[in-house]
PDB file of C-alpha atoms in Angstrom:
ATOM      1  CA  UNK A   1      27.712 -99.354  69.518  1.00 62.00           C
ATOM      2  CA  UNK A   2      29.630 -96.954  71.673  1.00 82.00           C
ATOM      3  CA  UNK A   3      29.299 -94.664  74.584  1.00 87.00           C
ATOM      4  CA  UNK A   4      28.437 -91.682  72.547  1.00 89.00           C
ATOM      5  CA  UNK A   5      26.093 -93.796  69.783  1.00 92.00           C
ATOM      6  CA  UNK A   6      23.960 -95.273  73.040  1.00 92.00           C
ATOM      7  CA  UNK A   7      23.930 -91.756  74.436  1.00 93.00           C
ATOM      8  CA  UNK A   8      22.633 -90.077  70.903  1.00 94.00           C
ATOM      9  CA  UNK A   9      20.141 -92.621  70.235  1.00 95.00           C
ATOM     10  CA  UNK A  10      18.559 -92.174  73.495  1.00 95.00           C
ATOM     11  CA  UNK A  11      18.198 -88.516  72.889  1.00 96.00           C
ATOM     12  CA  UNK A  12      17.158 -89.324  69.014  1.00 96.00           C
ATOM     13  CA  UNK A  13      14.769 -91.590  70.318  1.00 96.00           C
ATOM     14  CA  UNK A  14      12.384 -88.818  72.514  1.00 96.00           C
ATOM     15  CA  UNK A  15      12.613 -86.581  69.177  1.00 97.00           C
ATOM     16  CA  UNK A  16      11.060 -89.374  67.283  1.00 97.00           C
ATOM     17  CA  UNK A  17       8.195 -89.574  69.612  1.00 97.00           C
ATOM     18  CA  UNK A  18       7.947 -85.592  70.249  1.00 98.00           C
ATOM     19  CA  UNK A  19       7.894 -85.574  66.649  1.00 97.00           C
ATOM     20  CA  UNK A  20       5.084 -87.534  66.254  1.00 97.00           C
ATOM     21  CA  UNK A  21       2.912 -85.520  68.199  1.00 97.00           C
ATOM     22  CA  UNK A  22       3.289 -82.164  66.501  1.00 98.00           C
ATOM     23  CA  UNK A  23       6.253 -80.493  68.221  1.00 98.00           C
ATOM     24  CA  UNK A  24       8.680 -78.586  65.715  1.00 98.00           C
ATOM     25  CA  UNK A  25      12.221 -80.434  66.498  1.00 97.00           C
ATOM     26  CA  UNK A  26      14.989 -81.049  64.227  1.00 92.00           C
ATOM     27  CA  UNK A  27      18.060 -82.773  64.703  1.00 96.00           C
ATOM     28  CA  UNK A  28      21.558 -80.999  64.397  1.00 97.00           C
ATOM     29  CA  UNK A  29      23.982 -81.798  62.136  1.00 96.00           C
ATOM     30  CA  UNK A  30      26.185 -85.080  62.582  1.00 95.00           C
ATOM     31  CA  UNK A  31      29.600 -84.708  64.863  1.00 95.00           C
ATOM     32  CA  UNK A  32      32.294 -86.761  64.578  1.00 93.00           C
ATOM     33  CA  UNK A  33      33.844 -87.970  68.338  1.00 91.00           C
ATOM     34  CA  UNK A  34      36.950 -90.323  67.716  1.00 87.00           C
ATOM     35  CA  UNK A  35      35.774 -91.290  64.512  1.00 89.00           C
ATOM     36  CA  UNK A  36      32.073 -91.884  65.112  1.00 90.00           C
ATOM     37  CA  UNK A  37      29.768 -89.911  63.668  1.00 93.00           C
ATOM     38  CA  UNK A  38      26.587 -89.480  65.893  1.00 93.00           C
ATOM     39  CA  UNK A  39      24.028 -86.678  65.430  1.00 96.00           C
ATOM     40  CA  UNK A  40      24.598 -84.908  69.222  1.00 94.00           C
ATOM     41  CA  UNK A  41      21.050 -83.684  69.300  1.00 95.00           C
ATOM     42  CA  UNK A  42      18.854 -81.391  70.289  1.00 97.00           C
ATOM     43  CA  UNK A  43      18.921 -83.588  73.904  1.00 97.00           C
ATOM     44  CA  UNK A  44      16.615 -84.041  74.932  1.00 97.00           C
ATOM     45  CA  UNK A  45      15.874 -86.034  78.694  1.00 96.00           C
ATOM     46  CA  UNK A  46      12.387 -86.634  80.021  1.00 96.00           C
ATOM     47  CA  UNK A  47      12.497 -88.320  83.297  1.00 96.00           C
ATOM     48  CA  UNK A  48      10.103 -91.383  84.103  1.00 95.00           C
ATOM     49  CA  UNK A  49       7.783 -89.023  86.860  1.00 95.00           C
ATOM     50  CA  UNK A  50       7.150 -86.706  83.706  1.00 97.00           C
ATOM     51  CA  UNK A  51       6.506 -89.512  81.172  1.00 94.00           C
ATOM     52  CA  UNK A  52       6.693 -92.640  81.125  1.00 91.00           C
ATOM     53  CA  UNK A  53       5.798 -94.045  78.011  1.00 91.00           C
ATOM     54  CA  UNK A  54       5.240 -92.105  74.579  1.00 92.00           C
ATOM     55  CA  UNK A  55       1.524 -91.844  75.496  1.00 91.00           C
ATOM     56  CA  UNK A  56       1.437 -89.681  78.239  1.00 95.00           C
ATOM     57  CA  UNK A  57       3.366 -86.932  75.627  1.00 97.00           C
ATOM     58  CA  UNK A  58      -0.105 -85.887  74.284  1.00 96.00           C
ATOM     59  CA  UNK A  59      -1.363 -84.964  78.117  1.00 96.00           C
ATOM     60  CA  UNK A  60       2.351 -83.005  79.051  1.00 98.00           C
ATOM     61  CA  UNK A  61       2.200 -81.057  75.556  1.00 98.00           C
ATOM     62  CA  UNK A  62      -1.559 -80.365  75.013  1.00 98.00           C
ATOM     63  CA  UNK A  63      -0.516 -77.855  72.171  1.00 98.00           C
ATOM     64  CA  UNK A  64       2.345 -79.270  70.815  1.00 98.00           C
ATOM     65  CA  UNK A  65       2.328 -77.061  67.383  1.00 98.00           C
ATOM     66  CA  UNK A  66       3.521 -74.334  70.228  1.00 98.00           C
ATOM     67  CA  UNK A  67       6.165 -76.170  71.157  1.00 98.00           C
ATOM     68  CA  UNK A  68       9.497 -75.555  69.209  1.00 98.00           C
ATOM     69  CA  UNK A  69      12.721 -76.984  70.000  1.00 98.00           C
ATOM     70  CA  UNK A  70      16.349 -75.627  68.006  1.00 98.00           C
ATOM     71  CA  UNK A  71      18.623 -78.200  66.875  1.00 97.00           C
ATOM     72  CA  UNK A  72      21.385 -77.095  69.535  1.00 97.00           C
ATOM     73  CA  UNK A  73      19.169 -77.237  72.106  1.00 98.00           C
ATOM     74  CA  UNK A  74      19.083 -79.381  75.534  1.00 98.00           C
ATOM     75  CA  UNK A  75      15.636 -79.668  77.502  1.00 98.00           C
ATOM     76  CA  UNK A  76      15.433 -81.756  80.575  1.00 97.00           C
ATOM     77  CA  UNK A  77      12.350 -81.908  82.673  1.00 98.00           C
ATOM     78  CA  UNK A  78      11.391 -83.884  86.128  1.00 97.00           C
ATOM     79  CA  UNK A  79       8.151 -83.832  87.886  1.00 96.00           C
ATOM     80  CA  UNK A  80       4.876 -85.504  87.150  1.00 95.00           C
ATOM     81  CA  UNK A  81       2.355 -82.172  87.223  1.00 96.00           C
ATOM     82  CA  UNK A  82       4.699 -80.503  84.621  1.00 97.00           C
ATOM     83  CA  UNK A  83       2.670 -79.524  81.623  1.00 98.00           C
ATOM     84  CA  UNK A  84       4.458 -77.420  78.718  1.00 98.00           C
ATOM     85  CA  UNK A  85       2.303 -75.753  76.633  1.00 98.00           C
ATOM     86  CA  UNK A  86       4.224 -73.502  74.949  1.00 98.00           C
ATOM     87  CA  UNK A  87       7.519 -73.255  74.314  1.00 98.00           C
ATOM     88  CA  UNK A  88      10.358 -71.768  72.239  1.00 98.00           C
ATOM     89  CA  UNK A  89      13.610 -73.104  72.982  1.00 98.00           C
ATOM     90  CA  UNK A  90      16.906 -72.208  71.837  1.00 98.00           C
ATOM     91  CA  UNK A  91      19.480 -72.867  74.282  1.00 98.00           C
ATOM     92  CA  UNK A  92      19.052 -75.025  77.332  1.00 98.00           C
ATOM     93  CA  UNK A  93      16.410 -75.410  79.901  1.00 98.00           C
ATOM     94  CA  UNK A  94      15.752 -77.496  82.804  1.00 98.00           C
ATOM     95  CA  UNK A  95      12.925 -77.930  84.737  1.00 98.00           C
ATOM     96  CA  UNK A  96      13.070 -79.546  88.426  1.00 97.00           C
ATOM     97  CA  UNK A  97       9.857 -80.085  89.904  1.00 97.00           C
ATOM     98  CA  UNK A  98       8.944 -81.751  93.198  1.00 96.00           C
ATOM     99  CA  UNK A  99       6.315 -84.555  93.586  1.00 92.00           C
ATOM    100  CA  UNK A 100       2.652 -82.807  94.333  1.00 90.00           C
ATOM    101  CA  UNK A 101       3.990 -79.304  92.877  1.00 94.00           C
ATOM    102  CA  UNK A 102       2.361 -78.103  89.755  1.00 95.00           C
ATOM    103  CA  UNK A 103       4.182 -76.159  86.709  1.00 96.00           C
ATOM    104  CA  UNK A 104       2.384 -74.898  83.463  1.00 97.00           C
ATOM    105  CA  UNK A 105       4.642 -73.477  80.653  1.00 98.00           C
ATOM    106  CA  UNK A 106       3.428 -70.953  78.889  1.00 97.00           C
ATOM    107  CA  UNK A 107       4.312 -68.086  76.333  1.00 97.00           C
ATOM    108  CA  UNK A 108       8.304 -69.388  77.454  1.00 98.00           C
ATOM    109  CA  UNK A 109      11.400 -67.851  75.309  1.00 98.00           C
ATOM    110  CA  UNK A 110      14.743 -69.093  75.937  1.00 98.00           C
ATOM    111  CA  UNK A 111      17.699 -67.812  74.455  1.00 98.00           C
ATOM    112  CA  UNK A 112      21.300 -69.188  75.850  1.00 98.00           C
ATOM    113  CA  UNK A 113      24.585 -70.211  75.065  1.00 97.00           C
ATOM    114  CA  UNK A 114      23.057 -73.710  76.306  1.00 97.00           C
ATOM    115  CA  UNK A 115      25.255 -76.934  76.890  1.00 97.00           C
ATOM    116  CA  UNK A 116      28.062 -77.019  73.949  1.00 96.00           C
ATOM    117  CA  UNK A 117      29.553 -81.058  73.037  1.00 94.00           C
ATOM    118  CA  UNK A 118      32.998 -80.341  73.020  1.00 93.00           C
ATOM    119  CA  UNK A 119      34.558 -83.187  70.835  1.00 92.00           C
ATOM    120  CA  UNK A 120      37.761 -84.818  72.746  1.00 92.00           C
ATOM    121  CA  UNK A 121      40.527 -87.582  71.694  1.00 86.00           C
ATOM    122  CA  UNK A 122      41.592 -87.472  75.541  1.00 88.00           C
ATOM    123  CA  UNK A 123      41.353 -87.355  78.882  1.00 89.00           C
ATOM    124  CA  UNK A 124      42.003 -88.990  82.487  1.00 90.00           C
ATOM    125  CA  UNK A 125      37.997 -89.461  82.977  1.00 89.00           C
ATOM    126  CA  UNK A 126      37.239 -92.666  81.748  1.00 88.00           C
ATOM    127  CA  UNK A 127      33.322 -91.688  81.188  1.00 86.00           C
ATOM    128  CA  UNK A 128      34.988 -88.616  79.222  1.00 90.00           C
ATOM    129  CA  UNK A 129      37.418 -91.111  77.186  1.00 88.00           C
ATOM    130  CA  UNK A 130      34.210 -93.490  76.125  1.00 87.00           C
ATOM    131  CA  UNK A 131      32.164 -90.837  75.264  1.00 88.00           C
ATOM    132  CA  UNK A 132      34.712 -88.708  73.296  1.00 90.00           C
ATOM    133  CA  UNK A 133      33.058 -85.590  74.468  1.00 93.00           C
ATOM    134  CA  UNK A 134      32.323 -83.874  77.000  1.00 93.00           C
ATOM    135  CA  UNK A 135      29.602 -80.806  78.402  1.00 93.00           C
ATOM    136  CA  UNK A 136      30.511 -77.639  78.219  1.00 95.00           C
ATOM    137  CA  UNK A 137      27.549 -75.976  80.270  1.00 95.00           C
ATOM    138  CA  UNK A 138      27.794 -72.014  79.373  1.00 97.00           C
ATOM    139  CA  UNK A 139      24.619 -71.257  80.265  1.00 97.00           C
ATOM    140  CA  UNK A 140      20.845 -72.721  80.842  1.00 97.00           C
ATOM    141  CA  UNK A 141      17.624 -71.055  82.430  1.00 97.00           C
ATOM    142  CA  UNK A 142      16.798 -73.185  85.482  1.00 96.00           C
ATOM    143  CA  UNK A 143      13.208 -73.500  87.281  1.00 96.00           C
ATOM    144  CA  UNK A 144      13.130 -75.203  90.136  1.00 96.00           C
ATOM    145  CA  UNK A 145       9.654 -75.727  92.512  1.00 95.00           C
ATOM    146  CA  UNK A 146      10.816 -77.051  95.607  1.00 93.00           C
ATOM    147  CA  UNK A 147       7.781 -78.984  97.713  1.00 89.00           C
ATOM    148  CA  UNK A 148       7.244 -76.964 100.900  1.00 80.00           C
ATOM    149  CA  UNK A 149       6.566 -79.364 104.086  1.00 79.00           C
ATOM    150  CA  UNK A 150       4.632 -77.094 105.917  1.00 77.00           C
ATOM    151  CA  UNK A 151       2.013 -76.608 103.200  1.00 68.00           C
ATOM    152  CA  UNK A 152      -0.980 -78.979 102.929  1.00 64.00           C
ATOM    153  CA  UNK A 153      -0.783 -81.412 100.039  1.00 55.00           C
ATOM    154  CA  UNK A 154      -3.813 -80.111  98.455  1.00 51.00           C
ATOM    155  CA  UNK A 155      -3.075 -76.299  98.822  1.00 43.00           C
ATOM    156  CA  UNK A 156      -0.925 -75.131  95.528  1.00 44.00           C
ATOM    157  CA  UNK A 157       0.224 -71.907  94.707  1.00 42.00           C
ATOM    158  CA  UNK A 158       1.042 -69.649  91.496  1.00 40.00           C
ATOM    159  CA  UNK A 159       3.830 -67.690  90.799  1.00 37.00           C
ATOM    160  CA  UNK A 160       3.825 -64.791  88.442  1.00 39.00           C
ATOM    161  CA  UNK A 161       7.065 -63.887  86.405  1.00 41.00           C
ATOM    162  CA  UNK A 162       9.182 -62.571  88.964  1.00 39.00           C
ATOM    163  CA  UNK A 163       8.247 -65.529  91.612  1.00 37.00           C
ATOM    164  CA  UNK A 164       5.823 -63.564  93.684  1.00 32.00           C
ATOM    165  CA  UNK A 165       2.871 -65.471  95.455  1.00 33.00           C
ATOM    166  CA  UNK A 166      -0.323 -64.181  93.659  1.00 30.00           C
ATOM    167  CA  UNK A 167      -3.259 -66.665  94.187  1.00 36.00           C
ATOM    168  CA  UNK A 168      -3.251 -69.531  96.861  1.00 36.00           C
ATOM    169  CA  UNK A 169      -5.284 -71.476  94.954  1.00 41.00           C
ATOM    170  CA  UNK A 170      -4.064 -71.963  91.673  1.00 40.00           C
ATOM    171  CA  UNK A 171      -0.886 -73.836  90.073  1.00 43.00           C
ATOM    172  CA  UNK A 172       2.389 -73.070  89.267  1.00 39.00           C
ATOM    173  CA  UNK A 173       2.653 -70.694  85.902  1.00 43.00           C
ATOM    174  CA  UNK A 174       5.970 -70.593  84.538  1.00 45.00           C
ATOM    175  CA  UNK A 175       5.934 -67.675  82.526  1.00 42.00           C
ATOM    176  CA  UNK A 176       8.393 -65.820  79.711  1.00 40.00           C
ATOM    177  CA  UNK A 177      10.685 -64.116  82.640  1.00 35.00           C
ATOM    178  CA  UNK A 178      10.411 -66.547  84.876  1.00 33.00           C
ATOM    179  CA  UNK A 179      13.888 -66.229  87.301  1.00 32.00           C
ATOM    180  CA  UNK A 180      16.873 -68.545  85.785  1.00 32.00           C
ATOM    181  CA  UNK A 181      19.638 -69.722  87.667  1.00 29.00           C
ATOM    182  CA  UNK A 182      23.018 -71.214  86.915  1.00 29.00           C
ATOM    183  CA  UNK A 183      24.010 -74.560  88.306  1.00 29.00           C
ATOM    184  CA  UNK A 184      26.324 -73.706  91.398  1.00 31.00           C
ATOM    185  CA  UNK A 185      24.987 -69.765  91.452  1.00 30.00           C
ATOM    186  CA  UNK A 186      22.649 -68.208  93.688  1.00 30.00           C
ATOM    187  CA  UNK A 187      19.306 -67.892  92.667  1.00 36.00           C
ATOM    188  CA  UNK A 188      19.338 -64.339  93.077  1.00 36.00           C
ATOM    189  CA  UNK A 189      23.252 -62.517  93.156  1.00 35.00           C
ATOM    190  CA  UNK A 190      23.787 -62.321  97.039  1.00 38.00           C
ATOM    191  CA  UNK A 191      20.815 -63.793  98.127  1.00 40.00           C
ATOM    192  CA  UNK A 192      23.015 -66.460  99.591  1.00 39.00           C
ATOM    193  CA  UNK A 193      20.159 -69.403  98.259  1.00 37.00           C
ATOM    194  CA  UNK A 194      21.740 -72.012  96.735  1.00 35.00           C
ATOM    195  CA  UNK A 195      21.036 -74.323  94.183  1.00 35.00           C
ATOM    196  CA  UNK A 196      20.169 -77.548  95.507  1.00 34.00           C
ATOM    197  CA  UNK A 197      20.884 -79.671  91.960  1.00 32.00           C
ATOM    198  CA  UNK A 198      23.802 -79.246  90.425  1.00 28.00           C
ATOM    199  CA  UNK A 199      23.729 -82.124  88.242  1.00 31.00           C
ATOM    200  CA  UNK A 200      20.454 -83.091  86.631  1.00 33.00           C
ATOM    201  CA  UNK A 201      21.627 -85.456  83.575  1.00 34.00           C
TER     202      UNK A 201
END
């Protein structure tokens, strides 16, 4: 095996077991890096606080027939109260959410120019030279629920699409417009917030 084979099969492997529980994922066509052929994706990267083992996929995607994944695509996700419910994904997405916040997915469309594999024969990054590709990241949609300290642990809050506190009492909805942000960028232009994760992977 290689760099780039350990990396695929990791990603190959959480399609296998989305897969099995109803969600609509392919896999893209196979790449060749330095010549190895690998199949690059759609990669996929569910961190241990979401699930982890295969059996806890049922409870995160109750309706997985609603979830649909494009070959191209990249979806990462951290935070153990995530629950995606619906999803249509063509591009990439990340979702970055603190221990004791709560996110639901629902009725989400994302379009982007996503995280391209750029095939390359060299570099001067070793990591780059092993894997013989590296990540273009054009674009991804980015939702991020920070914990707030001052809040009681058992006081949550939702947040309609454009972010706005609406019920005390309820969870986290992340809905269809739900406010994106570009690694590096503001979270609003000029709002001078920045993004606290620039590297998720």
């Amino acid at each position: 095996g290689t760099a780039a084979t350990g990396e695929a099969d990791q990603y190959a492997a959480q399609r296998i077991f989305l897969r099995s529980i109803g969600v609509q994922i392919g896999d893209a066509p196979k790449v060749d890096y330095n010549g190895i052929q690998i199949v690059p994706g759609p990669a996929v990267v569910l961190k241990p606080d979401f699930a982890c083992c295969p059996g806890e996929l049922k409870t995160k995607f109750p309706t997985p027939e609603k979830v649909k994944i494009s070959p191209r695509s990249t979806l990462v996700v951290r935070g153990s109260d995530v629950t995606i419910e619906s999803l249509d994904l063509d591009g990439c997405l990340v979702i970055d959410v603190d221990r004791g916040e709560t996110a639901l997915v629902k009725d989400l469309v994302v379009k982007n120019e996503g995280w391209v594999q750029t095939p390359v024969r060299d570099s001067d990054d070793e990591v780059i030279r092993m894997r013989g590709f590296k990540i273009e990241r054009k674009d991804q949609k980015y939702i991020e629920i920070k914990a707030d300290p001052n809040r009681p642990k058992e006081a949550e809050k939702a947040v309609d699409d454009d972010t706005s506190v609406v019920n005390e009492d309820a969870a986290y909805e992340v809905e269809d417009s739900f406010c994106g942000v570009n690694f590096g960028a503001s979270k609003k232009p000029g709002d001078g917030s920045e993004c606290s994760i620039c590297t998720i992977l």
